[in-house]
mmCIF file of C-alpha atoms and ligand atoms in Angstrom:
data_model
loop_
_atom_site.group_PDB
_atom_site.id
_atom_site.type_symbol
_atom_site.label_atom_id
_atom_site.label_comp_id
_atom_site.label_asym_id
_atom_site.label_seq_id
_atom_site.Cartn_x
_atom_site.Cartn_y
_atom_site.Cartn_z
ATOM 1 C CA UNK P 1 -18.439 16.157 -29.084
ATOM 2 C CA UNK P 2 -15.301 14.306 -28.009
ATOM 3 C CA UNK P 3 -14.317 13.064 -24.561
ATOM 4 C CA UNK P 4 -11.973 10.501 -23.033
ATOM 5 C CA UNK P 5 -12.629 8.496 -19.879
ATOM 6 C CA UNK P 6 -10.485 6.140 -17.847
ATOM 7 C CA UNK P 7 -11.906 3.422 -15.587
ATOM 8 C CA UNK P 8 -10.426 0.617 -13.516
ATOM 9 C CA UNK P 9 -11.680 -2.955 -13.667
ATOM 10 C CA UNK P 10 -13.151 -4.419 -10.500
ATOM 11 C CA UNK P 11 -13.026 -7.786 -8.796
ATOM 12 C CA UNK P 12 -16.203 -9.018 -7.159
ATOM 13 C CA UNK P 13 -15.820 -10.493 -3.674
ATOM 14 C CA UNK P 14 -19.522 -11.369 -3.697
ATOM 15 C CA UNK P 15 -20.302 -12.186 -7.302
ATOM 16 C CA UNK P 16 -22.973 -11.587 -9.870
ATOM 17 C CA UNK P 17 -23.708 -14.841 -11.688
ATOM 18 C CA UNK P 18 -27.016 -14.893 -13.506
ATOM 19 C CA UNK P 19 -29.483 -12.532 -15.136
ATOM 20 C CA UNK P 20 -33.185 -12.237 -14.539
ATOM 21 C CA UNK P 21 -33.444 -10.050 -17.677
ATOM 22 C CA UNK P 22 -30.978 -10.763 -20.484
ATOM 23 C CA UNK P 23 -31.725 -7.678 -22.570
ATOM 24 C CA UNK P 24 -31.519 -5.089 -19.792
ATOM 25 C CA UNK P 25 -28.843 -7.045 -17.892
ATOM 26 C CA UNK P 26 -30.651 -7.270 -14.584
ATOM 27 C CA UNK P 27 -29.089 -9.666 -12.085
ATOM 28 C CA UNK P 28 -30.663 -12.254 -9.824
ATOM 29 C CA UNK P 29 -28.489 -11.110 -6.919
ATOM 30 C CA UNK P 30 -26.673 -8.046 -5.582
ATOM 31 C CA UNK P 31 -22.882 -8.112 -5.712
ATOM 32 C CA UNK P 32 -19.931 -6.321 -4.132
ATOM 33 C CA UNK P 33 -16.537 -5.487 -5.611
ATOM 34 C CA UNK P 34 -13.249 -3.628 -5.207
ATOM 35 C CA UNK P 35 -11.800 -1.610 -8.126
ATOM 36 C CA UNK P 36 -8.293 -2.560 -9.214
ATOM 37 C CA UNK P 37 -5.559 0.019 -9.778
ATOM 38 C CA UNK P 38 -3.229 0.397 -11.639
ATOM 39 C CA UNK P 39 -5.176 -1.646 -14.232
ATOM 40 C CA UNK P 40 -7.300 0.578 -16.420
ATOM 41 C CA UNK P 41 -9.016 1.087 -19.747
ATOM 42 C CA UNK P 42 -9.029 4.477 -21.478
ATOM 43 C CA UNK P 43 -11.705 5.145 -24.076
ATOM 44 C CA UNK P 44 -12.323 8.109 -26.369
ATOM 45 C CA UNK P 45 -15.758 8.708 -27.876
ATOM 46 C CA UNK P 46 -16.318 11.209 -30.686
ATOM 47 C CA UNK P 47 -19.850 11.808 -31.893
ATOM 48 C CA UNK P 48 -20.893 13.137 -35.278
ATOM 49 C CA UNK P 49 -18.836 11.134 -37.740
ATOM 50 C CA UNK P 50 -20.102 9.197 -40.819
ATOM 51 C CA UNK P 51 -20.552 5.714 -39.350
ATOM 52 C CA UNK P 52 -19.773 3.816 -36.154
ATOM 53 C CA UNK P 53 -16.077 2.913 -35.882
ATOM 54 C CA UNK P 54 -14.854 0.962 -32.879
ATOM 55 C CA UNK P 55 -11.245 0.057 -32.172
ATOM 56 C CA UNK P 56 -10.138 -1.923 -29.110
ATOM 57 C CA UNK P 57 -6.419 -2.248 -28.320
ATOM 58 C CA UNK P 58 -5.547 -1.219 -31.878
ATOM 59 C CA UNK P 59 -7.857 -3.747 -33.597
ATOM 60 C CA UNK P 60 -11.270 -3.021 -35.154
ATOM 61 C CA UNK P 61 -14.036 -4.521 -32.985
ATOM 62 C CA UNK P 62 -16.135 -7.217 -34.698
ATOM 63 C CA UNK P 63 -19.138 -9.436 -34.118
ATOM 64 C CA UNK P 64 -20.862 -9.427 -30.765
ATOM 65 C CA UNK P 65 -18.227 -7.113 -29.239
ATOM 66 C CA UNK P 66 -18.974 -4.442 -31.852
ATOM 67 C CA UNK P 67 -22.734 -4.995 -31.489
ATOM 68 C CA UNK P 68 -22.553 -4.476 -27.717
ATOM 69 C CA UNK P 69 -20.572 -1.235 -28.026
ATOM 70 C CA UNK P 70 -22.893 0.151 -30.713
ATOM 71 C CA UNK P 71 -25.980 -0.873 -28.703
ATOM 72 C CA UNK P 72 -24.686 1.135 -25.741
ATOM 73 C CA UNK P 73 -23.881 4.162 -27.913
ATOM 74 C CA UNK P 74 -27.481 4.138 -29.221
ATOM 75 C CA UNK P 75 -28.745 4.427 -25.638
ATOM 76 C CA UNK P 76 -26.962 7.800 -25.460
ATOM 77 C CA UNK P 77 -27.473 9.232 -28.956
ATOM 78 C CA UNK P 78 -28.996 8.121 -32.265
ATOM 79 C CA UNK P 79 -25.875 9.290 -34.098
ATOM 80 C CA UNK P 80 -22.753 7.318 -35.160
ATOM 81 C CA UNK P 81 -19.538 7.679 -33.152
ATOM 82 C CA UNK P 82 -15.865 6.804 -33.277
ATOM 83 C CA UNK P 83 -14.657 4.808 -30.272
ATOM 84 C CA UNK P 84 -10.991 4.168 -29.534
ATOM 85 C CA UNK P 85 -10.215 2.073 -26.470
ATOM 86 C CA UNK P 86 -6.963 0.868 -24.900
ATOM 87 C CA UNK P 87 -6.450 -1.291 -21.863
ATOM 88 C CA UNK P 88 -3.192 -1.885 -20.002
ATOM 89 C CA UNK P 89 -3.925 -5.592 -19.354
ATOM 90 C CA UNK P 90 -4.997 -8.660 -21.423
ATOM 91 C CA UNK P 91 -8.632 -9.085 -22.438
ATOM 92 C CA UNK P 92 -10.837 -12.030 -21.505
ATOM 93 C CA UNK P 93 -8.391 -13.804 -19.189
ATOM 94 C CA UNK P 94 -10.847 -13.623 -16.316
ATOM 95 C CA UNK P 95 -9.631 -10.115 -15.525
ATOM 96 C CA UNK P 96 -12.871 -8.210 -16.011
ATOM 97 C CA UNK P 97 -11.570 -6.122 -18.931
ATOM 98 C CA UNK P 98 -15.162 -5.712 -20.109
ATOM 99 C CA UNK P 99 -16.057 -4.067 -16.791
ATOM 100 C CA UNK P 100 -13.443 -1.342 -17.206
ATOM 101 C CA UNK P 101 -14.145 -1.089 -20.939
ATOM 102 C CA UNK P 102 -17.883 -0.533 -20.666
ATOM 103 C CA UNK P 103 -17.485 1.761 -17.654
ATOM 104 C CA UNK P 104 -15.029 3.977 -19.573
ATOM 105 C CA UNK P 105 -17.305 3.832 -22.639
ATOM 106 C CA UNK P 106 -20.388 4.858 -20.650
ATOM 107 C CA UNK P 107 -18.625 7.808 -19.007
ATOM 108 C CA UNK P 108 -16.952 8.980 -22.242
ATOM 109 C CA UNK P 109 -20.108 8.580 -24.369
ATOM 110 C CA UNK P 110 -22.185 10.695 -21.985
ATOM 111 C CA UNK P 111 -19.492 13.336 -21.500
ATOM 112 C CA UNK P 112 -18.916 13.647 -25.262
ATOM 113 C CA UNK P 113 -22.679 14.127 -25.700
ATOM 114 C CA UNK P 114 -22.497 17.082 -23.296
ATOM 115 C CA UNK P 115 -24.321 15.338 -20.454
ATOM 116 C CA UNK P 116 -23.234 16.244 -16.912
ATOM 117 C CA UNK P 117 -21.519 13.668 -14.716
ATOM 118 C CA UNK P 118 -24.091 11.555 -12.904
ATOM 119 C CA UNK P 119 -22.770 8.358 -11.339
ATOM 120 C CA UNK P 120 -26.179 6.701 -11.161
ATOM 121 C CA UNK P 121 -26.926 7.348 -14.840
ATOM 122 C CA UNK P 122 -23.401 6.224 -15.804
ATOM 123 C CA UNK P 123 -23.681 3.058 -13.737
ATOM 124 C CA UNK P 124 -27.101 2.246 -15.228
ATOM 125 C CA UNK P 125 -25.722 2.765 -18.736
ATOM 126 C CA UNK P 126 -22.533 0.757 -18.085
ATOM 127 C CA UNK P 127 -24.660 -2.104 -16.714
ATOM 128 C CA UNK P 128 -26.343 -2.436 -20.108
ATOM 129 C CA UNK P 129 -22.972 -3.067 -21.786
ATOM 130 C CA UNK P 130 -21.626 -5.578 -19.261
ATOM 131 C CA UNK P 131 -23.270 -6.140 -15.891
ATOM 132 C CA UNK P 132 -20.121 -5.900 -13.794
ATOM 133 C CA UNK P 133 -19.206 -2.597 -15.505
ATOM 134 C CA UNK P 134 -21.781 -0.794 -13.376
ATOM 135 C CA UNK P 135 -19.413 -1.341 -10.412
ATOM 136 C CA UNK P 136 -16.468 0.412 -12.153
ATOM 137 C CA UNK P 137 -17.873 3.938 -12.326
ATOM 138 C CA UNK P 138 -16.762 4.681 -8.793
ATOM 139 C CA UNK P 139 -13.666 3.510 -6.985
ATOM 140 C CA UNK P 140 -13.096 1.698 -3.713
ATOM 141 C CA UNK P 141 -15.833 -0.734 -2.704
ATOM 142 C CA UNK P 142 -19.088 -0.699 -4.684
ATOM 143 C CA UNK P 143 -22.331 -2.616 -4.342
ATOM 144 C CA UNK P 144 -24.504 -3.357 -7.368
ATOM 145 C CA UNK P 145 -28.029 -3.421 -5.973
ATOM 146 C CA UNK P 146 -30.031 -6.014 -7.857
ATOM 147 C CA UNK P 147 -33.198 -3.913 -7.784
ATOM 148 C CA UNK P 148 -36.711 -5.195 -8.336
ATOM 149 C CA UNK P 149 -38.128 -2.925 -11.077
ATOM 150 C CA UNK P 150 -38.746 -4.606 -14.434
ATOM 151 C CA UNK P 151 -37.278 -1.639 -16.334
ATOM 152 C CA UNK P 152 -34.025 -1.698 -14.330
ATOM 153 C CA UNK P 153 -34.229 1.829 -12.871
ATOM 154 C CA UNK P 154 -33.194 0.567 -9.439
ATOM 155 C CA UNK P 155 -30.392 -1.732 -10.618
ATOM 156 C CA UNK P 156 -27.099 0.198 -10.421
ATOM 157 C CA UNK P 157 -24.017 0.394 -8.214
ATOM 158 C CA UNK P 158 -23.226 2.724 -5.360
ATOM 159 C CA UNK P 159 -19.878 3.458 -3.761
ATOM 160 C CA UNK P 160 -19.818 2.162 -0.179
ATOM 161 C CA UNK P 161 -16.172 2.757 0.802
ATOM 162 C CA UNK P 162 -13.716 5.081 -0.913
ATOM 163 C CA UNK P 163 -10.449 3.851 -2.413
ATOM 164 C CA UNK P 164 -8.419 5.220 0.512
ATOM 165 C CA UNK P 165 -10.520 3.468 3.192
ATOM 166 C CA UNK P 166 -8.078 0.545 3.456
ATOM 167 C CA UNK P 167 -4.795 1.529 1.780
ATOM 168 C CA UNK P 168 -2.968 -1.609 3.015
ATOM 169 C CA UNK P 169 -5.324 -3.970 1.158
ATOM 170 C CA UNK P 170 -3.597 -5.780 -1.721
ATOM 171 C CA UNK P 171 -5.105 -7.827 -4.532
ATOM 172 C CA UNK P 172 -2.655 -9.941 -6.516
ATOM 173 C CA UNK P 173 -3.762 -11.365 -9.840
ATOM 174 C CA UNK P 174 -1.945 -14.658 -10.365
ATOM 175 C CA UNK P 175 -1.739 -15.285 -14.114
ATOM 176 C CA UNK P 176 -1.718 -19.065 -14.426
ATOM 177 C CA UNK P 177 -3.216 -19.014 -17.934
ATOM 178 C CA UNK P 178 -3.397 -16.353 -20.632
ATOM 179 C CA UNK P 179 -5.806 -18.265 -22.862
ATOM 180 C CA UNK P 180 -9.089 -16.572 -23.643
ATOM 181 C CA UNK P 181 -11.776 -18.427 -21.731
ATOM 182 C CA UNK P 182 -13.732 -20.997 -23.699
ATOM 183 C CA UNK P 183 -17.169 -20.070 -22.363
ATOM 184 C CA UNK P 184 -17.939 -16.375 -21.935
ATOM 185 C CA UNK P 185 -19.499 -15.208 -18.654
ATOM 186 C CA UNK P 186 -22.680 -14.386 -20.511
ATOM 187 C CA UNK P 187 -23.165 -17.981 -21.712
ATOM 188 C CA UNK P 188 -21.819 -19.561 -18.525
ATOM 189 C CA UNK P 189 -24.227 -17.726 -16.280
ATOM 190 C CA UNK P 190 -27.166 -18.407 -18.583
ATOM 191 C CA UNK P 191 -26.474 -22.114 -18.400
ATOM 192 C CA UNK P 192 -26.227 -21.936 -14.587
ATOM 193 C CA UNK P 193 -29.589 -20.132 -14.361
ATOM 194 C CA UNK P 194 -31.288 -22.564 -16.715
ATOM 195 C CA UNK P 195 -29.793 -25.899 -15.693
ATOM 196 C CA UNK P 196 -28.065 -25.813 -12.293
ATOM 197 C CA UNK P 197 -30.155 -27.364 -9.501
ATOM 198 C CA UNK P 198 -28.175 -25.196 -7.072
ATOM 199 C CA UNK P 199 -29.068 -21.915 -8.714
ATOM 200 C CA UNK P 200 -31.716 -20.733 -6.287
ATOM 201 C CA UNK P 201 -29.585 -21.514 -3.237
ATOM 202 C CA UNK P 202 -26.646 -19.676 -4.814
ATOM 203 C CA UNK P 203 -28.724 -16.556 -5.343
ATOM 204 C CA UNK P 204 -30.153 -16.511 -1.839
ATOM 205 C CA UNK P 205 -26.732 -17.045 -0.273
ATOM 206 C CA UNK P 206 -24.983 -14.334 -2.326
ATOM 207 C CA UNK P 207 -27.626 -11.748 -1.439
ATOM 208 C CA UNK P 208 -27.062 -12.410 2.270
ATOM 209 C CA UNK P 209 -23.273 -12.216 1.959
ATOM 210 C CA UNK P 210 -23.233 -8.664 0.577
ATOM 211 C CA UNK P 211 -23.820 -6.820 3.902
ATOM 212 C CA UNK P 212 -21.423 -9.192 5.694
ATOM 213 C CA UNK P 213 -18.705 -8.521 3.142
ATOM 214 C CA UNK P 214 -19.197 -4.784 3.472
ATOM 215 C CA UNK P 215 -18.948 -4.986 7.269
ATOM 216 C CA UNK P 216 -15.696 -6.978 7.000
ATOM 217 C CA UNK P 217 -14.208 -4.444 4.583
ATOM 218 C CA UNK P 218 -15.350 -1.545 6.736
ATOM 219 C CA UNK P 219 -13.616 -3.185 9.736
ATOM 220 C CA UNK P 220 -10.500 -3.902 7.579
ATOM 221 C CA UNK P 221 -10.764 -7.507 8.723
ATOM 222 C CA UNK P 222 -8.732 -9.488 6.192
ATOM 223 C CA UNK P 223 -9.612 -12.892 7.641
ATOM 224 C CA UNK P 224 -13.334 -12.128 7.596
ATOM 225 C CA UNK P 225 -13.423 -10.734 4.051
ATOM 226 C CA UNK P 226 -11.045 -13.438 2.840
ATOM 227 C CA UNK P 227 -13.276 -16.209 4.139
ATOM 228 C CA UNK P 228 -16.380 -14.620 2.618
ATOM 229 C CA UNK P 229 -14.639 -14.135 -0.744
ATOM 230 C CA UNK P 230 -13.406 -17.750 -0.873
ATOM 231 C CA UNK P 231 -16.758 -19.184 0.118
ATOM 232 C CA UNK P 232 -18.605 -17.055 -2.405
ATOM 233 C CA UNK P 233 -16.202 -17.946 -5.241
ATOM 234 C CA UNK P 234 -16.486 -21.667 -4.463
ATOM 235 C CA UNK P 235 -20.263 -21.410 -4.430
ATOM 236 C CA UNK P 236 -20.372 -19.596 -7.767
ATOM 237 C CA UNK P 237 -18.123 -22.218 -9.335
ATOM 238 C CA UNK P 238 -20.041 -25.062 -7.670
ATOM 239 C CA UNK P 239 -23.250 -23.729 -9.206
ATOM 240 C CA UNK P 240 -21.685 -23.899 -12.673
ATOM 241 C CA UNK P 241 -20.005 -27.266 -12.072
ATOM 242 C CA UNK P 242 -23.529 -28.563 -11.385
ATOM 243 C CA UNK P 243 -24.910 -27.145 -14.654
ATOM 244 C CA UNK P 244 -25.790 -29.356 -17.635
ATOM 245 C CA UNK P 245 -23.380 -29.614 -19.407
ATOM 246 C CA UNK P 246 -21.042 -28.993 -16.467
ATOM 247 C CA UNK P 247 -18.933 -25.885 -16.716
ATOM 248 C CA UNK P 248 -15.466 -25.817 -15.155
ATOM 249 C CA UNK P 249 -13.357 -22.658 -15.359
ATOM 250 C CA UNK P 250 -10.631 -24.017 -13.090
ATOM 251 C CA UNK P 251 -7.332 -25.349 -14.430
ATOM 252 C CA UNK P 252 -4.964 -27.655 -12.521
ATOM 253 C CA UNK P 253 -2.711 -24.649 -11.735
ATOM 254 C CA UNK P 254 -5.701 -22.781 -10.321
ATOM 255 C CA UNK P 255 -6.253 -25.553 -7.795
ATOM 256 C CA UNK P 256 -2.551 -25.677 -6.957
ATOM 257 C CA UNK P 257 -2.589 -21.988 -6.050
ATOM 258 C CA UNK P 258 -5.785 -22.319 -4.021
ATOM 259 C CA UNK P 259 -4.437 -25.316 -2.076
ATOM 260 C CA UNK P 260 -1.136 -23.555 -1.368
ATOM 261 C CA UNK P 261 -2.891 -20.568 0.201
ATOM 262 C CA UNK P 262 -3.986 -22.806 3.073
ATOM 263 C CA UNK P 263 -0.314 -23.606 3.764
ATOM 264 C CA UNK P 264 0.609 -19.929 3.664
ATOM 265 C CA UNK P 265 -2.086 -19.171 6.214
ATOM 266 C CA UNK P 266 -0.815 -21.921 8.518
ATOM 267 C CA UNK P 267 2.564 -20.137 8.348
ATOM 268 C CA UNK P 268 0.950 -16.883 9.413
ATOM 269 C CA UNK P 269 0.685 -15.253 5.965
ATOM 270 C CA UNK P 270 -2.866 -13.989 5.352
ATOM 271 C CA UNK P 271 -3.807 -14.843 1.740
ATOM 272 C CA UNK P 272 -7.286 -15.627 0.406
ATOM 273 C CA UNK P 273 -8.481 -16.148 -3.165
ATOM 274 C CA UNK P 274 -11.383 -15.173 -5.302
ATOM 275 C CA UNK P 275 -11.969 -16.424 -8.836
ATOM 276 C CA UNK P 276 -14.090 -14.996 -11.645
ATOM 277 C CA UNK P 277 -15.193 -16.965 -14.682
ATOM 278 C CA UNK P 278 -11.627 -17.881 -15.584
ATOM 279 C CA UNK P 279 -8.573 -19.725 -14.266
ATOM 280 C CA UNK P 280 -6.586 -16.847 -12.710
ATOM 281 C CA UNK P 281 -7.038 -16.461 -8.946
ATOM 282 C CA UNK P 282 -6.982 -13.008 -7.401
ATOM 283 C CA UNK P 283 -5.350 -13.214 -3.983
ATOM 284 C CA UNK P 284 -6.265 -10.870 -1.150
ATOM 285 C CA UNK P 285 -3.522 -9.977 1.299
ATOM 286 C CA UNK P 286 -2.036 -6.878 2.941
ATOM 287 C CA UNK P 287 0.943 -4.632 2.198
ATOM 288 C CA UNK P 288 3.091 -6.326 4.827
ATOM 289 C CA UNK P 289 2.705 -9.773 3.249
ATOM 290 C CA UNK P 290 2.499 -8.755 -0.413
ATOM 291 C CA UNK P 291 6.093 -9.701 -1.303
ATOM 292 C CA UNK P 292 5.851 -13.103 0.414
ATOM 293 C CA UNK P 293 2.560 -13.886 -1.339
ATOM 294 C CA UNK P 294 3.922 -12.783 -4.711
ATOM 295 C CA UNK P 295 7.013 -14.978 -4.286
ATOM 296 C CA UNK P 296 4.813 -17.945 -3.375
ATOM 297 C CA UNK P 297 2.588 -17.420 -6.428
ATOM 298 C CA UNK P 298 5.593 -17.264 -8.762
ATOM 299 C CA UNK P 299 7.002 -20.430 -7.193
ATOM 300 C CA UNK P 300 3.651 -22.118 -7.807
ATOM 301 C CA UNK P 301 3.992 -21.441 -11.523
ATOM 302 C CA UNK P 302 2.167 -18.137 -12.062
ATOM 303 C CA UNK P 303 3.694 -16.683 -15.242
ATOM 304 C CA UNK P 304 3.194 -13.220 -13.806
ATOM 305 C CA UNK P 305 1.617 -11.606 -10.787
ATOM 306 C CA UNK P 306 -0.174 -8.289 -11.183
ATOM 307 C CA UNK P 307 -0.104 -6.328 -7.930
ATOM 308 C CA UNK P 308 -3.202 -4.204 -7.392
ATOM 309 C CA UNK P 309 -4.558 -1.802 -4.803
ATOM 310 C CA UNK P 310 -8.085 -0.370 -4.516
ATOM 311 C CA UNK P 311 -8.535 2.080 -7.393
ATOM 312 C CA UNK P 312 -10.325 5.422 -7.655
ATOM 313 C CA UNK P 313 -13.316 6.726 -9.596
ATOM 314 C CA UNK P 314 -13.627 6.771 -13.382
ATOM 315 C CA UNK P 315 -12.347 10.138 -14.662
ATOM 316 C CA UNK P 316 -13.045 12.275 -17.757
ATOM 317 C CA UNK P 317 -10.769 14.454 -19.850
ATOM 318 C CA UNK P 318 -11.847 16.589 -22.815
ATOM 319 C CA UNK P 319 -9.818 17.488 -25.888
HETATM 320 O O1 PMV G 1 -20.280 -8.499 -16.373
HETATM 321 P P1 PMV G 1 -19.922 -9.774 -16.975
HETATM 322 O O2 PMV G 1 -20.898 -10.216 -18.014
HETATM 323 O O3 PMV G 1 -18.501 -9.778 -17.470
HETATM 324 O O4 PMV G 1 -19.970 -10.913 -15.837
HETATM 325 C C1 PMV G 1 -19.129 -10.889 -14.724
HETATM 326 C C2 PMV G 1 -19.254 -12.108 -13.919
HETATM 327 C C3 PMV G 1 -18.172 -12.318 -12.872
HETATM 328 O O5 PMV G 1 -17.010 -11.608 -13.211
HETATM 329 C C4 PMV G 1 -17.815 -13.796 -12.845
HETATM 330 C C5 PMV G 1 -18.645 -11.933 -11.478
HETATM 331 C C6 PMV G 1 -18.740 -10.464 -11.173
HETATM 332 O O6 PMV G 1 -19.608 -10.112 -10.363
HETATM 333 O O7 PMV G 1 -17.939 -9.667 -11.675
#
């Protein structure tokens, strides 16, 4: 009745930004991501205790965070559980900690309940905690298929390329701000869906970019995937900038980093950004240029740079 799972976060190169069903967490568009090692969240679930107890990074979970964890547990069993979760990176700084957290929770909750491993069932369950979590069950490159069913049965992620497909790929998280973001993804995307005049165009465009992004990753074409990632991130942010009230996740330092990447590229250093709903750019480059890109990011004022490579599948251990 007790199991532990570890999952990596993921960074979307073609992003999910908007739900067509808030309760089931069904997206308006498909999305594509790469898992990020060595970042990870490890979660232990133990069923059959007196009442639900949830601790995240040593602190008891409260409010909506607690409600979301308990709601996911109830999808597995109607019994209380103890959940203890630890991540090796800061929460809510735009670094998709909820993706790794809900992926690890989904895998551990099912394993502790004695259910066999089933990546589709795990992805579907993780999706209902945090949409992007459905892309952290498997490693490498995953696509979350938006699906069309109203009950969400066809909305889950599949692994398209394994973690070792492109070992030279590097993803550098440039920490320009450690503040928790003011508007959570959940609220930001709702406002984009409801008020942005660009929303429909954003959705159509993102859906078309998914197969192109996969082809670029398959071909290990850094320029091609970099250009797709940048364009898609700008379009997601443009959609929210056009919302009412406008929503801007970028900080001055974010723009400084983004502008400097163009200079690096002119000097022959391949470096392309993506940006989730937060101020910290994630920069795509390759092993050969990793040190040069890291040095440039530090010089631009990043307080730290987290070097990542494509990560593997979520794993389970029993005690
Ligand atoms: O899964 P959520 O609710 O944390 O939303 C994630 C949204 C983005 O990170 C901005 C994009 C994505 O596809 O991961």
